Short mmCIF file of C-alpha atoms in Angstrom, two decimals:
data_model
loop_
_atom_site.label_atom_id
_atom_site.label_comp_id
_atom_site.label_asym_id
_atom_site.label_seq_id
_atom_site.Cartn_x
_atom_site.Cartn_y
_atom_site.Cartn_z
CA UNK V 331 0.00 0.00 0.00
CA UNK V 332 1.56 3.59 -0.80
CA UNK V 333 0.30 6.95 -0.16
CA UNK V 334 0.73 9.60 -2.65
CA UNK V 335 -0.28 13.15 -3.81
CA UNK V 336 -0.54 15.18 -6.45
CA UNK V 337 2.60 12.44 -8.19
CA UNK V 338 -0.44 9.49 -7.98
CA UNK V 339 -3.49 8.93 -6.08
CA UNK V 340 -3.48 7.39 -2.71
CA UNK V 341 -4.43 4.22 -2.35
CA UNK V 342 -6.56 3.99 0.49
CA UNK V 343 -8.16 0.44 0.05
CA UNK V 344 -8.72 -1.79 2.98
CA UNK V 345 -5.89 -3.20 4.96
CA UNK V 346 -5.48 -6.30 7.07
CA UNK V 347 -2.74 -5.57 8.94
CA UNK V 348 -2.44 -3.96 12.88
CA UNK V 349 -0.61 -0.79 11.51
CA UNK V 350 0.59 1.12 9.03
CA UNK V 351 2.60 3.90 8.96
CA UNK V 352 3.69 6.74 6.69
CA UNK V 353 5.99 9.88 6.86
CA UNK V 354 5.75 12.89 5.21
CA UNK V 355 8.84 14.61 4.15
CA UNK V 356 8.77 18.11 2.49
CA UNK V 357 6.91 16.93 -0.45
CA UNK V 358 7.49 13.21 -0.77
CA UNK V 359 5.72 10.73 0.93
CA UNK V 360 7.69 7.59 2.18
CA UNK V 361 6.63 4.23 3.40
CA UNK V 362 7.95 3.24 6.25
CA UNK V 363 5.81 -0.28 7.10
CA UNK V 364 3.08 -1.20 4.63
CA UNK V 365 1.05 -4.77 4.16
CA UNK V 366 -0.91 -6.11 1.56
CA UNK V 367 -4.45 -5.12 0.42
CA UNK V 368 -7.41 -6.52 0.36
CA UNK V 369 -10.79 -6.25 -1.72
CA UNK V 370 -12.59 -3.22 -3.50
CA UNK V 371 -12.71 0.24 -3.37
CA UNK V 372 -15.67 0.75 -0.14
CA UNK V 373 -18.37 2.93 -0.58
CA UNK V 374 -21.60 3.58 1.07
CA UNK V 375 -24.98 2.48 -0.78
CA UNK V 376 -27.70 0.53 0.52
CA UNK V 377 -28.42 -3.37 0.56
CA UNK V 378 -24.83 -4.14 0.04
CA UNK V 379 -22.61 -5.51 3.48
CA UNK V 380 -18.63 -5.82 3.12
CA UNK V 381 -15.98 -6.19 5.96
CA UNK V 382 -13.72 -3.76 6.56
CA UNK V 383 -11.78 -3.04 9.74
CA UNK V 384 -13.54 -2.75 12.60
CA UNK V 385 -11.63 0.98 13.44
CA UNK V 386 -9.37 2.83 11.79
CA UNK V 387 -7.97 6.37 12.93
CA UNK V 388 -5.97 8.55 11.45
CA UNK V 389 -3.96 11.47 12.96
CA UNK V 390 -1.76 13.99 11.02
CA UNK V 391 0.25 16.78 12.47
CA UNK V 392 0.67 19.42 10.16
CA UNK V 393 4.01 20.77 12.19
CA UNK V 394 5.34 16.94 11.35
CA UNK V 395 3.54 16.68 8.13
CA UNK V 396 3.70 12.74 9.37
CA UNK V 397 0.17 10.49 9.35
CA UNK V 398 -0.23 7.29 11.59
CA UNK V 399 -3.02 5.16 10.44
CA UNK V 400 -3.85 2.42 12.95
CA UNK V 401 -6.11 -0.04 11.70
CA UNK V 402 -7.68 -3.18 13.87
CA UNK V 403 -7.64 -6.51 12.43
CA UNK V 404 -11.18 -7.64 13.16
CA UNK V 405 -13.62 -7.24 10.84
CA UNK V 406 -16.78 -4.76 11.21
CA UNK V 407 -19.57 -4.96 8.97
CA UNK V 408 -20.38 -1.83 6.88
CA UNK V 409 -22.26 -0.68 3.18
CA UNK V 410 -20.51 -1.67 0.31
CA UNK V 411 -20.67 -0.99 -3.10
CA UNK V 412 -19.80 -3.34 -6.22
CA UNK V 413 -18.09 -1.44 -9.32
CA UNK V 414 -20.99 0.89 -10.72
CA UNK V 415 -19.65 4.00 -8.82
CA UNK V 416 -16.10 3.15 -10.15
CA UNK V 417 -17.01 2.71 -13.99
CA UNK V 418 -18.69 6.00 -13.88
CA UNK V 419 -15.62 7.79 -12.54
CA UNK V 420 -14.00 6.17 -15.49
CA UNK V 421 -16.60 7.09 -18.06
CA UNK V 422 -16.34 10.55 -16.88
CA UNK V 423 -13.19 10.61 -17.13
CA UNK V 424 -12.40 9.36 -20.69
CA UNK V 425 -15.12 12.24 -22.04
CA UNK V 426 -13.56 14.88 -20.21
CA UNK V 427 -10.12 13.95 -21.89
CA UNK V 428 -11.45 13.79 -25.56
CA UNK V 429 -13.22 17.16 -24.87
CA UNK V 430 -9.56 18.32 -23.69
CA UNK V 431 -8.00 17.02 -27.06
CA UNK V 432 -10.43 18.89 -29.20
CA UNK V 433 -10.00 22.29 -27.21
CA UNK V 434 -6.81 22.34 -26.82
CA UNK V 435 -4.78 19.64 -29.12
CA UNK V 436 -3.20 17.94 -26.16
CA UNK V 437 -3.35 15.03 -24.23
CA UNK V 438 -4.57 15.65 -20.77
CA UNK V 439 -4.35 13.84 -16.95
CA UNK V 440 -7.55 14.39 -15.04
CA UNK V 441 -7.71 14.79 -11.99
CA UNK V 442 -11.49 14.89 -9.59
CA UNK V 443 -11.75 16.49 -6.03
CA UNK V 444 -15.10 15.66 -4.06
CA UNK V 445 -17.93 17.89 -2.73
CA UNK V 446 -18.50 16.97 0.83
CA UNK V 447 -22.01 17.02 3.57
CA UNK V 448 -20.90 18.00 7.11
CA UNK V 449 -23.23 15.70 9.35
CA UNK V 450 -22.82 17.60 12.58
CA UNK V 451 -20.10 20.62 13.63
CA UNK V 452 -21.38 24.01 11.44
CA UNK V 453 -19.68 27.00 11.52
CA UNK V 454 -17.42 25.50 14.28
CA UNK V 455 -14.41 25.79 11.79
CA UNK V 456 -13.44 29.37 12.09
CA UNK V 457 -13.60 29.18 15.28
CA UNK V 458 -10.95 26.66 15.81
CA UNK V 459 -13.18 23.86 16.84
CA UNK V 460 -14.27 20.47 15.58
CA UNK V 461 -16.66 19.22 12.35
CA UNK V 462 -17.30 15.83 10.99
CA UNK V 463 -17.62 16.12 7.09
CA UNK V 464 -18.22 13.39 4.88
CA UNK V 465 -16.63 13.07 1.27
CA UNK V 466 -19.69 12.70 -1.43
CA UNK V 467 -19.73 11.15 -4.17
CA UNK V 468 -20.00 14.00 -6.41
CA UNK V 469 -17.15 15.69 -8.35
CA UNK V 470 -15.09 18.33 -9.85
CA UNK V 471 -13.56 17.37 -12.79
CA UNK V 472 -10.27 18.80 -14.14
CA UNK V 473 -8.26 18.04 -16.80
CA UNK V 474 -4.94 19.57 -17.30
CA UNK V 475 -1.78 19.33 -19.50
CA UNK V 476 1.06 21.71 -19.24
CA UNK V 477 2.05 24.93 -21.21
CA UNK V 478 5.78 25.80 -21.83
CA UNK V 479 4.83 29.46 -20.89
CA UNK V 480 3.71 31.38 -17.50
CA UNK V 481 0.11 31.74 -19.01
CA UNK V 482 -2.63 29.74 -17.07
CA UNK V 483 -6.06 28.99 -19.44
CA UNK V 484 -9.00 27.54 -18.29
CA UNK V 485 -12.22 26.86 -19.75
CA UNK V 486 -15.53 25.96 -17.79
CA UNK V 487 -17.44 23.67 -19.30
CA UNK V 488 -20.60 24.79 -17.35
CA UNK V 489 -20.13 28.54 -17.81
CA UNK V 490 -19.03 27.93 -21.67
CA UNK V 491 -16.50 30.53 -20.09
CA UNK V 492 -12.48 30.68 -20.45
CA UNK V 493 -10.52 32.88 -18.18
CA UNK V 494 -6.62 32.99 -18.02
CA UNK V 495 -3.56 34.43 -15.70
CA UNK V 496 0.22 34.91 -15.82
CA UNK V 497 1.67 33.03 -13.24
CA UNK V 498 4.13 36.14 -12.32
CA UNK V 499 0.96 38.39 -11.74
CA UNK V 500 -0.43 37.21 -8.11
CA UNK V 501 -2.03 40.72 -7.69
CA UNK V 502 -5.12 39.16 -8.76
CA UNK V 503 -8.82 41.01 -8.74
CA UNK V 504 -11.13 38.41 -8.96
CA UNK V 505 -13.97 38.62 -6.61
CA UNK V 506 -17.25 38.14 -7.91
CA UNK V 507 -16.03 35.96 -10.62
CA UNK V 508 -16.12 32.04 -10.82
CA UNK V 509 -11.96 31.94 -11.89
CA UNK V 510 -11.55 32.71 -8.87
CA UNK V 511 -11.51 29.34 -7.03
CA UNK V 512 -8.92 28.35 -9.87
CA UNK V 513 -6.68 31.26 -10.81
CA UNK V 514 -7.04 32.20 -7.14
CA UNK V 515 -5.86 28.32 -6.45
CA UNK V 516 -2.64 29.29 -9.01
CA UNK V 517 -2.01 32.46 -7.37
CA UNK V 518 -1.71 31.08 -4.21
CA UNK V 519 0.34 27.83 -5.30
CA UNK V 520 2.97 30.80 -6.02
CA UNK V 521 2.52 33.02 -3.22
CA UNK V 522 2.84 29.31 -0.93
CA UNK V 523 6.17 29.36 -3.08
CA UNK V 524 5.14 25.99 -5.42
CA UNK V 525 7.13 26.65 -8.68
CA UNK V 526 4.04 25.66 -10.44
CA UNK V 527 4.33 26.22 -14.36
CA UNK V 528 1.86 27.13 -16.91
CA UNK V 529 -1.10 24.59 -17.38
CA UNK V 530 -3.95 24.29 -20.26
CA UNK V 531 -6.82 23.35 -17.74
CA UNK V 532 -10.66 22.54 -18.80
CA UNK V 533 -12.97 22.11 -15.64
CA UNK V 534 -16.41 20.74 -15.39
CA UNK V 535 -18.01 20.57 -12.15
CA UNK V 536 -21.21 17.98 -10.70
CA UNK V 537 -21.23 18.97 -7.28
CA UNK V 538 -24.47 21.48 -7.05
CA UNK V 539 -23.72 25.27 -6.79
CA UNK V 540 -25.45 26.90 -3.58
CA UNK V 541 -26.54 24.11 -2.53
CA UNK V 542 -24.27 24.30 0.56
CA UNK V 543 -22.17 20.78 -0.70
CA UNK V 544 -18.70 22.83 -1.24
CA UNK V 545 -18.96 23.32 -4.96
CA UNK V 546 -16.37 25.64 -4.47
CA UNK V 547 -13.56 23.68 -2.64
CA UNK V 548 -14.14 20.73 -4.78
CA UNK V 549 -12.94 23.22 -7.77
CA UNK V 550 -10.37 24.70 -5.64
CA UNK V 551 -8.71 21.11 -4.53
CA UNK V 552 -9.05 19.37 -8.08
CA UNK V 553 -7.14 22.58 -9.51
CA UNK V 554 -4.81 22.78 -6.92
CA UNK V 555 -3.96 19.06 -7.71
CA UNK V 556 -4.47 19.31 -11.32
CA UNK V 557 -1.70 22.51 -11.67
CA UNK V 558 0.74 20.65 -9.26
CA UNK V 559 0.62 17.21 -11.12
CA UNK V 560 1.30 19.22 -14.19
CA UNK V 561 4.26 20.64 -12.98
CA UNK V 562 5.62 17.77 -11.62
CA UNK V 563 5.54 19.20 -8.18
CA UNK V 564 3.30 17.43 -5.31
CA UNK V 565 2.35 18.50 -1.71
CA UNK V 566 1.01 16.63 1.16
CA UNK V 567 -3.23 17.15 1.54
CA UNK V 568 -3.31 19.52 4.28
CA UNK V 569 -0.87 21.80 2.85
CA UNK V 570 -3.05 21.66 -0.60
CA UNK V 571 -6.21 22.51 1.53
CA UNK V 572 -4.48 25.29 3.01
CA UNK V 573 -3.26 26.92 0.05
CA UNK V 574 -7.00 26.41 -1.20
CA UNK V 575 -8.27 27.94 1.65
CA UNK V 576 -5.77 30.63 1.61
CA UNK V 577 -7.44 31.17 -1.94
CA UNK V 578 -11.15 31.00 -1.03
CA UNK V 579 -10.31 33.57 1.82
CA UNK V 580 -8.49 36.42 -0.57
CA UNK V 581 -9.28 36.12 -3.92
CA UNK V 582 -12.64 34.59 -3.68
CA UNK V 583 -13.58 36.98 -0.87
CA UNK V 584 -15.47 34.20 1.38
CA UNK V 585 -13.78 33.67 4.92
CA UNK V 586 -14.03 29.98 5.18
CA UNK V 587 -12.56 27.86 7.61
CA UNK V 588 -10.68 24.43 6.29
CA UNK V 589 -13.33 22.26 6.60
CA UNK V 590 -14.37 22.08 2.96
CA UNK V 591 -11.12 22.02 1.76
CA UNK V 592 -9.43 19.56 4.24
CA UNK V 593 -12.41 16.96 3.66
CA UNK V 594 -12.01 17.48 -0.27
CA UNK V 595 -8.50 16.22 0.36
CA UNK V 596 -8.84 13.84 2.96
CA UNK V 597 -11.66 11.86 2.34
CA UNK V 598 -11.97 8.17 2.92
CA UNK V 599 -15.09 6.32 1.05
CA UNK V 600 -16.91 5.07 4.00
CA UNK V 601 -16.03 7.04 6.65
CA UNK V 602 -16.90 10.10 8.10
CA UNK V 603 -13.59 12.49 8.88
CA UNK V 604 -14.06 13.98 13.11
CA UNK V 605 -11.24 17.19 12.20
CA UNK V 606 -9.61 19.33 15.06
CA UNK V 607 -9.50 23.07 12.81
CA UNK V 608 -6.97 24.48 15.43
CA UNK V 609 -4.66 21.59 14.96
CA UNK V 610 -5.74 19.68 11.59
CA UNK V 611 -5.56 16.23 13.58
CA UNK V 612 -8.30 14.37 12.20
CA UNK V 613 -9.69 10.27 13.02
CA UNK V 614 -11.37 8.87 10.62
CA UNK V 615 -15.14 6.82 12.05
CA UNK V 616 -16.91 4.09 10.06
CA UNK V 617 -20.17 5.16 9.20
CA UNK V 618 -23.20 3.38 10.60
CA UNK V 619 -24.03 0.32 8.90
CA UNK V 620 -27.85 -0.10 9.02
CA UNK V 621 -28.44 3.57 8.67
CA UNK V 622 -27.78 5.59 5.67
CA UNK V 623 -27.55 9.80 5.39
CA UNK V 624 -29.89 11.09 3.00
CA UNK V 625 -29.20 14.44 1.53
CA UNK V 626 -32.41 16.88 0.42
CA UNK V 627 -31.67 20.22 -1.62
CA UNK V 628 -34.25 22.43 -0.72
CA UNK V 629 -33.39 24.56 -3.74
CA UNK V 630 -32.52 27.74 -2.20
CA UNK V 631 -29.33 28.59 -3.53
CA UNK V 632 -26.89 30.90 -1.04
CA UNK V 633 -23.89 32.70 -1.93
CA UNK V 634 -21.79 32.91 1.16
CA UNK V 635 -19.56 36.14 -0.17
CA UNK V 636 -22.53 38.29 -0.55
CA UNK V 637 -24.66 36.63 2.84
CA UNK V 638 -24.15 37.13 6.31
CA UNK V 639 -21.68 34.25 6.74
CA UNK V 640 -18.69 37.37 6.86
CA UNK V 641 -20.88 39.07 9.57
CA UNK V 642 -21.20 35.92 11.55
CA UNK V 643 -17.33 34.90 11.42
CA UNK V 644 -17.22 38.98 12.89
CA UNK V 645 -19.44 37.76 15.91
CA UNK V 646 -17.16 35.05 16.61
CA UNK V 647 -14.13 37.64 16.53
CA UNK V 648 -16.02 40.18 18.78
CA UNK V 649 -16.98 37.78 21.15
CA UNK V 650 -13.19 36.19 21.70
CA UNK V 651 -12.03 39.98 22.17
CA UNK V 652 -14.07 40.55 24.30
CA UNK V 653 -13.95 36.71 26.21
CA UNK V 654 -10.46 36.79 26.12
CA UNK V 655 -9.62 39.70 27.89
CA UNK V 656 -11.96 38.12 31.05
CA UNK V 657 -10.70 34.45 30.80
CA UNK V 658 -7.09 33.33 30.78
CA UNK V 659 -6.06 31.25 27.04
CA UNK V 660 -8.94 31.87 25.23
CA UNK V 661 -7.98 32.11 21.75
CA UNK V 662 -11.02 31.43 20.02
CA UNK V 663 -15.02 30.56 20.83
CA UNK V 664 -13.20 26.72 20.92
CA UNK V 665 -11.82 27.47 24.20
CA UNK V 666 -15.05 28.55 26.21
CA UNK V 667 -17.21 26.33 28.16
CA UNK V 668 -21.05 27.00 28.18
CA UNK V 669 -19.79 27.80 31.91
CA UNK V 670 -17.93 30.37 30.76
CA UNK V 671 -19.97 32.19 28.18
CA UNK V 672 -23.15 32.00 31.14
CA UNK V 673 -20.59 33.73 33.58
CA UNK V 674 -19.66 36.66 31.29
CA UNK V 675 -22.77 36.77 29.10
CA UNK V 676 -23.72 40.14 29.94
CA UNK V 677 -20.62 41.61 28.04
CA UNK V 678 -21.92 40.76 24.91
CA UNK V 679 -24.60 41.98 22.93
CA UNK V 680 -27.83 39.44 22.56
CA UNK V 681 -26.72 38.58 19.08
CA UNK V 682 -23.27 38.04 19.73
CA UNK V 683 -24.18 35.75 22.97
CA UNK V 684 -26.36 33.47 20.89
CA UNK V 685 -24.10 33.15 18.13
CA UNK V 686 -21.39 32.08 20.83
CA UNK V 687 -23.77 30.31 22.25
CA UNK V 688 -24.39 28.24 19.11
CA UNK V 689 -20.22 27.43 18.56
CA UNK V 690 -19.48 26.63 21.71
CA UNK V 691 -22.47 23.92 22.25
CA UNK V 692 -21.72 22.70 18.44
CA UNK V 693 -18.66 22.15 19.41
CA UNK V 694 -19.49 19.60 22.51
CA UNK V 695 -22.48 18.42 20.11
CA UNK V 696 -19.67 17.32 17.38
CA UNK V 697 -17.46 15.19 20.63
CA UNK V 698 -20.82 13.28 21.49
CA UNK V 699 -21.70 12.39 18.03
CA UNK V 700 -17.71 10.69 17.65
CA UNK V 701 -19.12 8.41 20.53
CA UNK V 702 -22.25 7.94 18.63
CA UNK V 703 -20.05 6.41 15.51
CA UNK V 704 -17.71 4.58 17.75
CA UNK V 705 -21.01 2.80 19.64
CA UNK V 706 -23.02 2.33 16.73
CA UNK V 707 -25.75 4.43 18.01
CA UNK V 708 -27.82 6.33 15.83
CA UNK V 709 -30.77 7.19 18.15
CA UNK V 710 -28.21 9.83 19.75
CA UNK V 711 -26.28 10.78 16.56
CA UNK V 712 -30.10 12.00 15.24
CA UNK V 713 -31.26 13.60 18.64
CA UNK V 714 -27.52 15.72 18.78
CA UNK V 715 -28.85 16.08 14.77
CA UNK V 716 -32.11 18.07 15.53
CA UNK V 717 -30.21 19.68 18.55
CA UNK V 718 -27.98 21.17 15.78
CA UNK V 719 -30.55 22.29 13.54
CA UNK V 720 -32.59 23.99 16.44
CA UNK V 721 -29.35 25.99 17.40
CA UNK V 722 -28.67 27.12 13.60
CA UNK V 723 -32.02 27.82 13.61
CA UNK V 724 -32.91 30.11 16.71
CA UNK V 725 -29.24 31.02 17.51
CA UNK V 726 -26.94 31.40 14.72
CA UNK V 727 -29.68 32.05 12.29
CA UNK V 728 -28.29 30.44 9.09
CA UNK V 729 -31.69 28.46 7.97
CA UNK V 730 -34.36 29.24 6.13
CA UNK V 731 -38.56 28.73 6.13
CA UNK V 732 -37.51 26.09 3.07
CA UNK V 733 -34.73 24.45 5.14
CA UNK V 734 -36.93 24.34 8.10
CA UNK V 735 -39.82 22.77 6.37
CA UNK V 736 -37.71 19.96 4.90
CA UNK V 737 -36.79 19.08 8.51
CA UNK V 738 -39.68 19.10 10.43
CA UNK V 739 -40.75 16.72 7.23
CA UNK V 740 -38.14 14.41 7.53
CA UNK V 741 -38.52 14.12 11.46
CA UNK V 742 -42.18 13.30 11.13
CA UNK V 743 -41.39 10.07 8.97
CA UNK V 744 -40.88 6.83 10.35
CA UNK V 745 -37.59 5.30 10.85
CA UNK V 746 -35.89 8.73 10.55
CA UNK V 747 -33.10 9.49 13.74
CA UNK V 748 -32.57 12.79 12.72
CA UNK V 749 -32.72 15.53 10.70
CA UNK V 750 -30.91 19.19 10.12
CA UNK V 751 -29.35 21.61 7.95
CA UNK V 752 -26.22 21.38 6.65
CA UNK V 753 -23.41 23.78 5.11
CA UNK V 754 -23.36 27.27 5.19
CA UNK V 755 -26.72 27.75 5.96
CA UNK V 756 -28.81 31.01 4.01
CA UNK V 757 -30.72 27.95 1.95
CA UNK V 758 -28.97 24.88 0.61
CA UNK V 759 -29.39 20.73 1.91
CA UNK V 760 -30.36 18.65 4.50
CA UNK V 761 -29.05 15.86 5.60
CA UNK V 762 -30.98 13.36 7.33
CA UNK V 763 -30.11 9.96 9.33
CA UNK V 764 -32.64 7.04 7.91
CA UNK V 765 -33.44 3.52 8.36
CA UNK V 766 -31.43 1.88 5.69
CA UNK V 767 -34.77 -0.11 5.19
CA UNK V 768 -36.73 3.24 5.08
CA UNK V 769 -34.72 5.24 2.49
CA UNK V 770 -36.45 4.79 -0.85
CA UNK V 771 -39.71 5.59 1.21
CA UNK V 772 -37.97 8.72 2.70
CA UNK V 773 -36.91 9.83 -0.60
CA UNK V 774 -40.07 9.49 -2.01
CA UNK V 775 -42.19 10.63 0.53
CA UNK V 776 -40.11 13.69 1.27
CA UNK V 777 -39.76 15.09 -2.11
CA UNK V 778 -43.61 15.06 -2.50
CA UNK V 779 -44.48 16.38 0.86
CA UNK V 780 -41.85 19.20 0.36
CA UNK V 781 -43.49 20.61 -2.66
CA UNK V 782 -46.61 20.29 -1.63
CA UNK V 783 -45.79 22.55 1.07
CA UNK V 784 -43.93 25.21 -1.09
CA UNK V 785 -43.90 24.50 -4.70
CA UNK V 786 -39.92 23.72 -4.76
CA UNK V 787 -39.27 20.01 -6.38
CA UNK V 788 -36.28 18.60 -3.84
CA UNK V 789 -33.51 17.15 -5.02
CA UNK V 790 -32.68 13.50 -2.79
CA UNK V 791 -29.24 12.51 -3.16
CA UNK V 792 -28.52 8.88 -1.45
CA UNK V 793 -25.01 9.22 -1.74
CA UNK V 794 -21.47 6.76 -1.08
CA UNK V 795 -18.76 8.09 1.32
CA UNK V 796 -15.74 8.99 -1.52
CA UNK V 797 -12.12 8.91 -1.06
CA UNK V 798 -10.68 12.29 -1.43
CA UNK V 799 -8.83 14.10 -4.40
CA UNK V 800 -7.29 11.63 -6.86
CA UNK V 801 -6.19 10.94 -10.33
CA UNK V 802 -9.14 9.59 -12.14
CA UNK V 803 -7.37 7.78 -14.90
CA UNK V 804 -4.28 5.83 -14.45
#
């Protein structure tokens, strides 16, 4: 087994053995123990049961750039897939390629990043505290071939758009504009001092814009990989998700945290990713195995540059000011205790105390929910669900009368743990914990009730857990 980036996808199969281990380097990634491999790629649909280890958690210091997997030998029984998910990755592949060759008159590599659903920790990233993302299996495509200039040209197959940089020009102006989360991506290759070169680039993305899934870091991360691979350069993940970030932040103009980006990178089909944002550890925890997460786009799209998700990110800055200057080591709203904001509350404005209020219980909401996983217990992974939602809801005030509607739906319907709203908030998904049993029912049901009650046709995605960013074809 061998885990690369950017030079070759890592292969993050199934493993037998007690341990493996792997050191990053600067840039190269070295094997220090590895054992053999066993079975298919594992992803999450329903009816299907493979083995896989029982638990398997990863940790990766970004001061050591070093991961330690740590993998138990007996088996655990979890949704599989067989190869349909795998030949479509393929298929999409191949066309991008040929569309590549006619556009520009060069072979190309593609290269796909995923869109992600967080199941429980929103809005906890800029504030240094804890989210558990899932990879989806939805993509960014990119295909890419190198230029023997500075010049960077890419085309957008669902804009019918081409945009284009000099590499020695990183005083970019791009807000507003959809080049952004790639030539933003190149700029900040440079600026992170990547000697990237120039790169023919032709991007086509399925992951649903505003619908709160991270369209936008699934671009970012399959360009980031696509410009590297094309230079011959490579970078371990979580220095590509921070040089994404770093992109999304200034030249897209949206103050993320590195959720979206770190997931994109990270990923592991079947397993949900529990990350530490102040110190990019992460575990990875199998996902349920008679319960599957249902995804519902209520189809109110949200633009997070031009919404209050700035002004709320302010909150969070006003409050740790104002926190820290009463209470010894607090560094950000990850530090307090509900204790603690109760004590000082009254030097805060109402809004600001409830949108504290709302990070620092997400953030204990996101530690029970890794117990959930690690029991198998989805009756409390749903109720710490709708605790989320009603927080978003009332406190941070992210949601929406669609949103909210789509919820209280869900939660009416039998064999349903859970329900709440997921990503940025300002419109977007659900996601939902369901009966593996009950999920065709849910779908169905769901989707009708929903527009019936507002005239909005729901999207239901029943999607598998994907690995992270890869090469597609090999």
């Amino acid at each position: 087994m061998r885990s690369e980036f950017a030079g070759g996808r890592a292969d993050k199969r199934g493993v037998t053995p007690a341990r493996f281990y792997c050191i990053f380097r600067g840039s190269v990634a070295t094997p220090i123990q590895h054992s053999s491999q066993v079975g298919a790629r594992l992803a999450l649909v329903a009816g299907r049961l493979v083995n896989v280890p029982a638990a398997c958690a990863i940790y990766l210091k970004l001061n050591e750039f070093s991961v330690n997997l740590e993998f138990e030998t007996e088996p655990k029984s979890l949704a599989g897939s067989d190869v349909t998910s795998s030949n479509l990755v393929l298929q999409q592949a191949r066309i991008l390629q040929d569309q590549f060759k006619e556009l520009y008159g060069q072979n190309a590599r593609v290269y796909c990043a995923p869109g992600r659903v967080n199941l429980i920790g929103e809005h906890t990233d800029y504030n240094d505290g804890f989210v558990m993302p899932v990879a989806m299996d939805m993509y960014t495509w990119v295909a890419a071939a190198p230029r023997e200039d500075t010049q960077v040209h890419v085309y957008s197959r669902n804009l019918s758009e081409h945009a284009e940089m000099d590499l020695r020009d990183t005083n970019l102006h791009l807000q507003g504009h959809w080049s952004a989360y790639v030539l933003g991506v190149a700029a900040s290759l440079r600026l992170a001092g990547q000697k990237v070169c120039g790169a023919n680039l032709l991007v086509e993305g399925k992951v649903p814009i505003g619908a709160g899934l991270s369209s936008s870091a699934s671009v970012e991360v399959a360009a980031g990989f696509a410009l590297l691979a094309a230079s011959g350069l490579s970078v371990n993940p979580v220095e590509l998700a921070t040089i994404c970030q770093r992109a999304e932040n200034e030249f897209a103009g949206a103050r993320c945290g590195i959720m979206d980006q770190m997931i994109a990178c990270c990923g592991r089909a079947n397993y949900a990713l529990m990350l530490d944002c102040r110190s990019l550890e992460f575990q990875l925890l199998p996902l349920f195995p008679d319960a599957q997460f249902v995804v519902c786009n209520s189809m109110v799209k949200h633009d997070h540059a031009a919404s209050g998700y700035n002004a709320r990110r302010a909150d969070g800055e006003t409050a740790t000011r104002i926190l820290s200057g009463e209470i010894p080591g607090v560094r950000a709203l990850r530090d307090l205790t509900l204790m603690d904001l109760e004590r000082f509350s009254q030097s805060l404005t109402e809004v600001v105390y409830r949108r504290t209020r709302h990070v620092v219980s997400e953030n204990a909401r996101v530690i029970a929910a890794r117990s959930a996983l690690e029991r198998g217990d989805p009756e409390l992974f749903g109720r710490l669900m709708r605790e989320s939602h009603r927080s978003l809801r009332d406190d941070y005030e992210v949601s929406c009368p669609e949103v909210d509607m789509l919820v209280e739906l869900a939660c009416e319907q039998d064999g349903v743990y859970g329900s709440r709203i997921t990503g940025g908030g300002f419109g977007g998904c659900t996601i939902s914990l369901v009966q593996r049993s009950q999920v065709e029912e849910f779908g169905r049901s769901l989707a009708q009730r929903y527009e019936q009650a507002t005239g909005k046709k729901s999207d239901i995605y029943i999607f598998q857990a994907s690995d992270g960013a890869r090469e597609a074809l090999q």
